Amino acid sequence: MDRLIEGHKRFLKDVFPARRDQFKLLADRQAPEWLFITCSDSRIVPDLILGTGPGDLFISRNAGNVVPIASHDVDGTTATIEYAVEVLKVKSAILCGHSDCGALKAALDRKRLDALPKAKRWLSHVEGAWTHRQPLDPADGEHADLASLIRGNVVAQYLNLKAQPSVARATAEGRLQVYGWYYDILNGHIEQYNEEMRKFAPLVSG
């Protein structure tokens, strides 16, 4: 806790005063342009990766960047999506998975979940990853099998996102774009899924 308290002290002393006007504008309302759905993994820091700041991203996080689609599910992720699309009117929705994802590692080795019944039930939502598993990429080295499954999960959850009623309506009306991303922790690069070509390609060339 001491480290967090010291960090907050630096925020109050150095950061907040310089951005006081921005926070004043954000105090009563928010108008984010992007809905960003990603994993709970502590290594994924969207504002750091994308150069965004307060008020830019409306973020939903959970283990495995899952978007449940079963009609009986009542969960924070789908509620967040609905609110972002219908109330905040975000212009883009991004589903972002990442390399070395613990949720997909656990899905590969179900014995690891025997003592985690809630996590085991939650990860039933990643079954679609096997259906959409991507070709092995030699660049992923010894982790190629896992990376291909993680990319498959990005595709599965991207499709689940597009199937959400609020998202389907907004895309049909032309007021929302939906994207699927894979972030590589080791090299910092993002790949974007091309649904028409059914493959991933670098978000930024070069």
mmCIF file of C-alpha atoms in Angstrom:
data_model
loop_
_atom_site.group_PDB
_atom_site.id
_atom_site.type_symbol
_atom_site.label_atom_id
_atom_site.label_comp_id
_atom_site.label_asym_id
_atom_site.label_seq_id
_atom_site.Cartn_x
_atom_site.Cartn_y
_atom_site.Cartn_z
ATOM 1 C CA MET A 1 0.000 0.000 0.000
ATOM 2 C CA ASP A 2 2.867 2.392 0.684
ATOM 3 C CA ARG A 3 3.821 2.367 -3.004
ATOM 4 C CA LEU A 4 0.257 3.203 -4.032
ATOM 5 C CA ILE A 5 0.002 6.007 -1.493
ATOM 6 C CA GLU A 6 3.280 7.507 -2.689
ATOM 7 C CA GLY A 7 2.049 7.255 -6.262
ATOM 8 C CA HIS A 8 -1.135 9.094 -5.340
ATOM 9 C CA LYS A 9 0.897 11.801 -3.636
ATOM 10 C CA ARG A 10 2.867 12.321 -6.876
ATOM 11 C CA PHE A 11 -0.402 12.468 -8.806
ATOM 12 C CA LEU A 12 -1.786 15.175 -6.515
ATOM 13 C CA LYS A 13 1.469 17.125 -6.584
ATOM 14 C CA ASP A 14 2.634 16.815 -10.201
ATOM 15 C CA VAL A 15 -0.118 15.449 -12.462
ATOM 16 C CA PHE A 16 -3.461 16.775 -11.270
ATOM 17 C CA PRO A 17 -2.489 20.477 -11.075
ATOM 18 C CA ALA A 18 -1.220 20.463 -14.676
ATOM 19 C CA ARG A 19 -4.430 18.832 -15.931
ATOM 20 C CA ARG A 20 -6.921 20.491 -13.618
ATOM 21 C CA ASP A 21 -8.966 21.964 -16.480
ATOM 22 C CA GLN A 22 -9.267 18.585 -18.182
ATOM 23 C CA PHE A 23 -10.488 16.926 -15.003
ATOM 24 C CA LYS A 24 -12.934 19.775 -14.464
ATOM 25 C CA LEU A 25 -14.475 19.019 -17.854
ATOM 26 C CA LEU A 26 -14.661 15.320 -17.000
ATOM 27 C CA ALA A 27 -16.105 15.790 -13.522
ATOM 28 C CA ASP A 28 -19.741 15.865 -14.632
ATOM 29 C CA ARG A 29 -19.810 13.895 -17.875
ATOM 30 C CA GLN A 30 -17.931 11.484 -20.088
ATOM 31 C CA ALA A 31 -17.939 11.107 -23.855
ATOM 32 C CA PRO A 32 -15.468 8.355 -24.753
ATOM 33 C CA GLU A 33 -15.054 7.558 -28.420
ATOM 34 C CA TRP A 34 -13.927 3.959 -27.955
ATOM 35 C CA LEU A 35 -15.202 0.937 -26.058
ATOM 36 C CA PHE A 36 -12.154 -1.183 -25.229
ATOM 37 C CA ILE A 37 -12.724 -4.769 -24.071
ATOM 38 C CA THR A 38 -9.614 -6.542 -22.884
ATOM 39 C CA CYS A 39 -8.218 -9.019 -20.381
ATOM 40 C CA SER A 40 -7.761 -8.404 -16.659
ATOM 41 C CA ASP A 41 -4.046 -9.194 -17.074
ATOM 42 C CA SER A 42 -1.949 -6.608 -15.229
ATOM 43 C CA ARG A 43 0.479 -6.313 -18.139
ATOM 44 C CA ILE A 44 -2.151 -4.762 -20.402
ATOM 45 C CA VAL A 45 -2.219 -0.987 -19.854
ATOM 46 C CA PRO A 46 -4.410 0.484 -22.608
ATOM 47 C CA ASP A 47 -3.560 4.153 -22.036
ATOM 48 C CA LEU A 48 0.149 3.338 -22.142
ATOM 49 C CA ILE A 49 -0.139 1.219 -25.282
ATOM 50 C CA LEU A 50 -2.433 3.601 -27.174
ATOM 51 C CA GLY A 51 -1.407 7.022 -25.909
ATOM 52 C CA THR A 52 -4.872 7.751 -24.530
ATOM 53 C CA GLY A 53 -5.878 9.430 -21.288
ATOM 54 C CA PRO A 54 -8.782 10.140 -18.950
ATOM 55 C CA GLY A 55 -12.118 10.202 -20.741
ATOM 56 C CA ASP A 56 -10.890 8.565 -23.960
ATOM 57 C CA LEU A 57 -11.561 4.852 -23.441
ATOM 58 C CA PHE A 58 -14.587 3.155 -21.889
ATOM 59 C CA ILE A 59 -12.930 -0.028 -20.631
ATOM 60 C CA SER A 60 -14.325 -3.445 -19.772
ATOM 61 C CA ARG A 61 -11.929 -6.080 -18.417
ATOM 62 C CA ASN A 62 -12.315 -9.721 -17.518
ATOM 63 C CA ALA A 63 -10.343 -12.962 -17.590
ATOM 64 C CA GLY A 64 -9.792 -13.897 -21.220
ATOM 65 C CA ASN A 65 -11.425 -10.760 -22.724
ATOM 66 C CA VAL A 66 -14.672 -12.712 -22.952
ATOM 67 C CA VAL A 67 -17.981 -11.473 -24.384
ATOM 68 C CA PRO A 68 -20.689 -13.909 -23.229
ATOM 69 C CA ILE A 69 -23.552 -14.526 -25.629
ATOM 70 C CA ALA A 70 -25.822 -17.009 -23.813
ATOM 71 C CA SER A 71 -29.256 -15.431 -23.447
ATOM 72 C CA HIS A 72 -29.513 -16.269 -19.748
ATOM 73 C CA ASP A 73 -26.272 -14.541 -18.818
ATOM 74 C CA VAL A 74 -26.477 -11.323 -16.834
ATOM 75 C CA ASP A 75 -22.947 -10.031 -16.478
ATOM 76 C CA GLY A 76 -20.908 -6.874 -16.226
ATOM 77 C CA THR A 77 -19.343 -7.187 -19.654
ATOM 78 C CA THR A 78 -22.527 -7.281 -21.705
ATOM 79 C CA ALA A 79 -24.078 -4.589 -19.486
ATOM 80 C CA THR A 80 -21.040 -2.404 -20.137
ATOM 81 C CA ILE A 81 -21.277 -2.983 -23.884
ATOM 82 C CA GLU A 82 -24.957 -2.067 -23.915
ATOM 83 C CA TYR A 83 -24.356 1.112 -21.932
ATOM 84 C CA ALA A 84 -21.390 2.151 -24.065
ATOM 85 C CA VAL A 85 -23.279 1.701 -27.325
ATOM 86 C CA GLU A 86 -26.753 2.893 -26.391
ATOM 87 C CA VAL A 87 -26.003 5.637 -23.865
ATOM 88 C CA LEU A 88 -22.459 6.833 -24.481
ATOM 89 C CA LYS A 89 -22.762 6.316 -28.246
ATOM 90 C CA VAL A 90 -19.164 5.187 -28.718
ATOM 91 C CA LYS A 91 -18.026 5.141 -32.332
ATOM 92 C CA SER A 92 -15.782 2.095 -32.109
ATOM 93 C CA ALA A 93 -15.705 -1.142 -30.122
ATOM 94 C CA ILE A 94 -12.389 -2.960 -29.829
ATOM 95 C CA LEU A 95 -11.943 -6.532 -28.572
ATOM 96 C CA CYS A 96 -8.302 -6.936 -27.571
ATOM 97 C CA GLY A 97 -6.604 -10.182 -26.596
ATOM 98 C CA HIS A 98 -2.918 -10.603 -25.810
ATOM 99 C CA SER A 99 0.016 -12.981 -25.872
ATOM 100 C CA ASP A 100 0.724 -15.325 -22.934
ATOM 101 C CA CYS A 101 -2.921 -15.129 -21.806
ATOM 102 C CA GLY A 102 -3.382 -17.076 -18.570
ATOM 103 C CA ALA A 103 -7.042 -17.732 -19.288
ATOM 104 C CA LEU A 104 -6.214 -19.540 -22.529
ATOM 105 C CA LYS A 105 -3.352 -21.381 -20.842
ATOM 106 C CA ALA A 106 -5.871 -22.648 -18.306
ATOM 107 C CA ALA A 107 -8.293 -23.590 -21.075
ATOM 108 C CA LEU A 108 -5.543 -25.756 -22.557
ATOM 109 C CA ASP A 109 -4.878 -27.443 -19.221
ATOM 110 C CA ARG A 110 -8.243 -27.894 -17.484
ATOM 111 C CA LYS A 111 -6.655 -29.611 -14.465
ATOM 112 C CA ARG A 112 -5.349 -26.209 -13.421
ATOM 113 C CA LEU A 113 -8.981 -25.137 -12.929
ATOM 114 C CA ASP A 114 -10.063 -27.908 -10.559
ATOM 115 C CA ALA A 115 -9.639 -25.640 -7.535
ATOM 116 C CA LEU A 116 -11.182 -22.647 -9.335
ATOM 117 C CA PRO A 117 -14.828 -23.550 -10.011
ATOM 118 C CA LYS A 118 -15.932 -20.008 -10.901
ATOM 119 C CA ALA A 119 -13.025 -19.503 -13.285
ATOM 120 C CA LYS A 120 -13.743 -22.918 -14.815
ATOM 121 C CA ARG A 121 -17.355 -21.958 -15.488
ATOM 122 C CA TRP A 122 -16.339 -18.563 -16.876
ATOM 123 C CA LEU A 123 -13.850 -20.108 -19.278
ATOM 124 C CA SER A 124 -16.575 -22.185 -20.865
ATOM 125 C CA HIS A 125 -17.078 -18.961 -22.849
ATOM 126 C CA VAL A 126 -13.748 -19.445 -24.669
ATOM 127 C CA GLU A 127 -14.713 -22.741 -26.308
ATOM 128 C CA GLY A 128 -15.095 -20.909 -29.612
ATOM 129 C CA ALA A 129 -11.330 -20.317 -29.629
ATOM 130 C CA TRP A 130 -10.767 -23.837 -30.946
ATOM 131 C CA THR A 131 -13.199 -23.304 -33.826
ATOM 132 C CA HIS A 132 -11.384 -20.135 -34.905
ATOM 133 C CA ARG A 133 -7.841 -21.217 -34.065
ATOM 134 C CA GLN A 134 -5.378 -19.421 -36.343
ATOM 135 C CA PRO A 135 -2.482 -20.874 -38.382
ATOM 136 C CA LEU A 136 0.768 -21.267 -36.483
ATOM 137 C CA ASP A 137 3.098 -18.300 -36.851
ATOM 138 C CA PRO A 138 6.825 -19.218 -36.786
ATOM 139 C CA ALA A 139 7.516 -15.771 -35.307
ATOM 140 C CA ASP A 140 5.812 -16.932 -32.107
ATOM 141 C CA GLY A 141 8.502 -19.556 -31.578
ATOM 142 C CA GLU A 142 7.870 -22.097 -28.829
ATOM 143 C CA HIS A 143 4.624 -20.318 -27.927
ATOM 144 C CA ALA A 144 3.096 -20.709 -31.394
ATOM 145 C CA ASP A 145 0.428 -23.213 -30.281
ATOM 146 C CA LEU A 146 -0.791 -20.974 -27.489
ATOM 147 C CA ALA A 147 -0.639 -17.846 -29.647
ATOM 148 C CA SER A 148 -2.733 -19.479 -32.375
ATOM 149 C CA LEU A 149 -5.397 -20.355 -29.795
ATOM 150 C CA ILE A 150 -5.322 -16.876 -28.274
ATOM 151 C CA ARG A 151 -5.834 -15.344 -31.702
ATOM 152 C CA GLY A 152 -8.677 -17.815 -32.192
ATOM 153 C CA ASN A 153 -10.242 -16.546 -29.001
ATOM 154 C CA VAL A 154 -9.951 -12.967 -30.241
ATOM 155 C CA VAL A 155 -11.914 -13.999 -33.333
ATOM 156 C CA ALA A 156 -14.520 -15.861 -31.279
ATOM 157 C CA GLN A 157 -15.058 -12.972 -28.863
ATOM 158 C CA TYR A 158 -15.019 -10.420 -31.703
ATOM 159 C CA LEU A 159 -17.869 -12.341 -33.330
ATOM 160 C CA ASN A 160 -19.664 -12.555 -29.974
ATOM 161 C CA LEU A 161 -19.295 -8.788 -29.646
ATOM 162 C CA LYS A 162 -20.790 -8.216 -33.072
ATOM 163 C CA ALA A 163 -23.703 -10.473 -32.106
ATOM 164 C CA GLN A 164 -24.657 -8.365 -29.078
ATOM 165 C CA PRO A 165 -28.078 -6.822 -29.845
ATOM 166 C CA SER A 166 -26.997 -3.234 -29.207
ATOM 167 C CA VAL A 167 -23.836 -3.700 -31.284
ATOM 168 C CA ALA A 168 -25.680 -5.374 -34.140
ATOM 169 C CA ARG A 169 -28.171 -2.496 -34.277
ATOM 170 C CA ALA A 170 -25.481 0.173 -34.156
ATOM 171 C CA THR A 171 -23.357 -1.438 -36.860
ATOM 172 C CA ALA A 172 -26.404 -1.901 -39.086
ATOM 173 C CA GLU A 173 -27.156 1.809 -38.665
ATOM 174 C CA GLY A 174 -23.577 2.688 -39.570
ATOM 175 C CA ARG A 175 -22.784 4.381 -36.270
ATOM 176 C CA LEU A 176 -20.386 1.785 -34.833
ATOM 177 C CA GLN A 177 -17.244 0.022 -36.082
ATOM 178 C CA VAL A 178 -16.058 -3.208 -34.428
ATOM 179 C CA TYR A 179 -12.443 -4.433 -34.325
ATOM 180 C CA GLY A 180 -10.537 -7.478 -33.083
ATOM 181 C CA TRP A 181 -6.954 -6.987 -31.888
ATOM 182 C CA TYR A 182 -4.105 -9.178 -30.679
ATOM 183 C CA TYR A 183 -1.442 -7.443 -28.591
ATOM 184 C CA ASP A 184 2.018 -9.008 -28.278
ATOM 185 C CA ILE A 185 3.514 -8.160 -24.902
ATOM 186 C CA LEU A 186 7.051 -9.103 -25.961
ATOM 187 C CA ASN A 187 7.377 -6.721 -28.918
ATOM 188 C CA GLY A 188 4.587 -4.220 -28.198
ATOM 189 C CA HIS A 189 2.909 -4.670 -31.578
ATOM 190 C CA ILE A 190 -0.825 -4.979 -32.241
ATOM 191 C CA GLU A 191 -2.358 -7.142 -34.965
ATOM 192 C CA GLN A 192 -5.875 -6.485 -36.299
ATOM 193 C CA TYR A 193 -8.227 -9.208 -37.478
ATOM 194 C CA ASN A 194 -9.482 -8.897 -41.042
ATOM 195 C CA GLU A 195 -12.821 -10.708 -41.107
ATOM 196 C CA GLU A 196 -13.055 -10.736 -44.885
ATOM 197 C CA MET A 197 -9.603 -12.307 -45.296
ATOM 198 C CA ARG A 198 -9.951 -14.306 -42.049
ATOM 199 C CA LYS A 199 -6.462 -13.461 -40.828
ATOM 200 C CA PHE A 200 -4.512 -11.063 -38.647
ATOM 201 C CA ALA A 201 -2.270 -8.311 -39.998
ATOM 202 C CA PRO A 202 -0.106 -5.648 -38.288
ATOM 203 C CA LEU A 203 -2.064 -2.599 -37.159
ATOM 204 C CA VAL A 204 0.960 -0.432 -37.938
ATOM 205 C CA SER A 205 3.235 -1.270 -40.852
ATOM 206 C CA GLY A 206 6.981 -1.210 -40.564
#
